[in-house]
GROMACS .gro file of C-alpha atoms in nm:
model
  100
    1MET     CA    1   9.726  -7.595   6.142
    2ARG     CA    2   9.435  -7.423   5.963
    3GLU     CA    3   9.417  -7.138   6.211
    4GLU     CA    4   9.797  -7.095   6.220
    5PHE     CA    5   9.807  -7.079   5.838
    6ARG     CA    6   9.519  -6.823   5.847
    7SER     CA    7   9.715  -6.617   6.106
    8HIS     CA    8  10.026  -6.628   5.891
    9LEU     CA    9   9.835  -6.520   5.585
   10GLU     CA   10   9.679  -6.229   5.781
   11THR     CA   11  10.028  -6.125   5.908
   12PHE     CA   12  10.180  -6.160   5.558
   13TYR     CA   13   9.920  -5.927   5.393
   14ALA     CA   14   9.910  -5.682   5.685
   15GLN     CA   15  10.283  -5.643   5.689
   16LEU     CA   16  10.276  -5.582   5.317
   17LYS     CA   17   9.994  -5.332   5.366
   18LEU     CA   18   9.773  -5.519   5.123
   19ALA     CA   19   9.414  -5.627   5.156
   20PRO     CA   20   9.405  -6.007   5.159
   21PRO     CA   21   9.214  -6.161   4.869
   22TYR     CA   22   8.962  -6.328   5.099
   23GLU     CA   23   8.817  -6.584   4.867
   24SER     CA   24   9.168  -6.700   4.765
   25VAL     CA   25   9.277  -6.711   5.129
   26GLU     CA   26   8.982  -6.940   5.207
   27LYS     CA   27   9.072  -7.150   4.910
   28ALA     CA   28   9.431  -7.181   5.029
   29ILE     CA   29   9.313  -7.288   5.375
   30ARG     CA   30   9.087  -7.551   5.216
   31THR     CA   31   9.382  -7.665   4.999
   32LEU     CA   32   9.604  -7.709   5.302
   33THR     CA   33   9.331  -7.897   5.491
   34THR     CA   34   9.266  -8.132   5.203
   35ALA     CA   35   9.640  -8.202   5.148
   36VAL     CA   36   9.717  -8.268   5.513
   37HIS     CA   37   9.403  -8.490   5.564
   38ALA     CA   38   9.511  -8.696   5.262
   39LEU     CA   39   9.834  -8.796   5.434
   40PRO     CA   40   9.877  -9.096   5.660
   41LYS     CA   41   9.813  -9.023   6.032
   42ASP     CA   42  10.182  -9.074   6.118
   43GLU     CA   43  10.286  -8.816   5.855
   44GLN     CA   44  10.024  -8.569   5.987
   45ALA     CA   45  10.168  -8.615   6.338
   46ARG     CA   46  10.521  -8.556   6.200
   47ILE     CA   47  10.415  -8.235   6.030
   48ALA     CA   48  10.220  -8.111   6.338
   49ALA     CA   49  10.538  -8.149   6.552
   50ASP     CA   50  10.784  -7.986   6.300
   51PRO     CA   51  10.749  -7.614   6.216
   52ALA     CA   52  10.973  -7.657   5.910
   53LEU     CA   53  10.742  -7.922   5.770
   54GLN     CA   54  10.440  -7.699   5.848
   55TRP     CA   55  10.591  -7.416   5.650
   56GLN     CA   56  10.652  -7.647   5.357
   57GLN     CA   57  10.277  -7.735   5.370
   58PHE     CA   58  10.181  -7.370   5.400
   59ARG     CA   59  10.398  -7.279   5.101
   60GLN     CA   60  10.251  -7.558   4.893
   61ALA     CA   61   9.898  -7.455   4.974
   62PHE     CA   62   9.983  -7.090   4.902
   63GLU     CA   63  10.114  -7.194   4.560
   64THR     CA   64   9.871  -7.470   4.465
   65SER     CA   65   9.561  -7.265   4.558
   66GLY     CA   66   9.652  -6.987   4.324
   67LEU     CA   67   9.703  -6.738   4.602
   68VAL     CA   68  10.051  -6.675   4.462
   69LYS     CA   69   9.881  -6.515   4.160
   70LYS     CA   70   9.703  -6.246   4.355
   71HIS     CA   71   9.882  -5.906   4.395
   72ARG     CA   72  10.172  -6.073   4.209
   73GLY     CA   73  10.323  -5.767   4.061
   74ILE     CA   74  10.299  -5.558   4.388
   75ILE     CA   75  10.437  -5.836   4.600
   76ALA     CA   76  10.716  -5.915   4.359
   77GLY     CA   77  10.822  -5.556   4.374
   78LEU     CA   78  10.812  -5.559   4.753
   79ALA     CA   79  11.004  -5.890   4.766
   80ARG     CA   80  11.292  -5.740   4.573
   81HIS     CA   81  11.353  -5.517   4.879
   82ARG     CA   82  11.325  -5.789   5.143
   83SER     CA   83  11.518  -5.600   5.395
   84ALA     CA   84  11.265  -5.325   5.405
   85LEU     CA   85  10.982  -5.568   5.491
   86ASP     CA   86  10.894  -5.623   5.854
   87LEU     CA   87  10.836  -5.998   5.823
   88PRO     CA   88  11.002  -6.284   6.012
   89PRO     CA   89  11.235  -6.499   5.800
   90GLU     CA   90  10.979  -6.774   5.789
   91PHE     CA   91  10.769  -6.565   5.542
   92ASP     CA   92  11.048  -6.606   5.281
   93HIS     CA   93  10.866  -6.937   5.205
   94PHE     CA   94  10.592  -6.715   5.052
   95LEU     CA   95  10.813  -6.435   4.925
   96GLY     CA   96  11.032  -6.675   4.738
   97LEU     CA   97  10.741  -6.758   4.515
   98PHE     CA   98  10.732  -6.404   4.389
   99ASN     CA   99  11.101  -6.399   4.285
  100ALA     CA  100  11.055  -6.679   4.031
   0.00000   0.00000   0.00000
């Protein structure tokens, strides 16, 4: 899940044409890893088998790690024009954090 999350973050920032805040990206990945490893093994297996649950974990790590605070103004502006962004719908999990 770590590498998938990293890949999603790389895609997110690349499609927004922003340089990813590397230290914050690494912190988000560590946050995800810590959160998932703290769960019971059966819950980890359930998450691993369900993309919707994975995206919930990705969103939580994105928010909890503080990554949501980086480039906030720029991304909030871009998120207001969602239809102009070349991102799959799954990325609304991240973009929604900038509309709050």
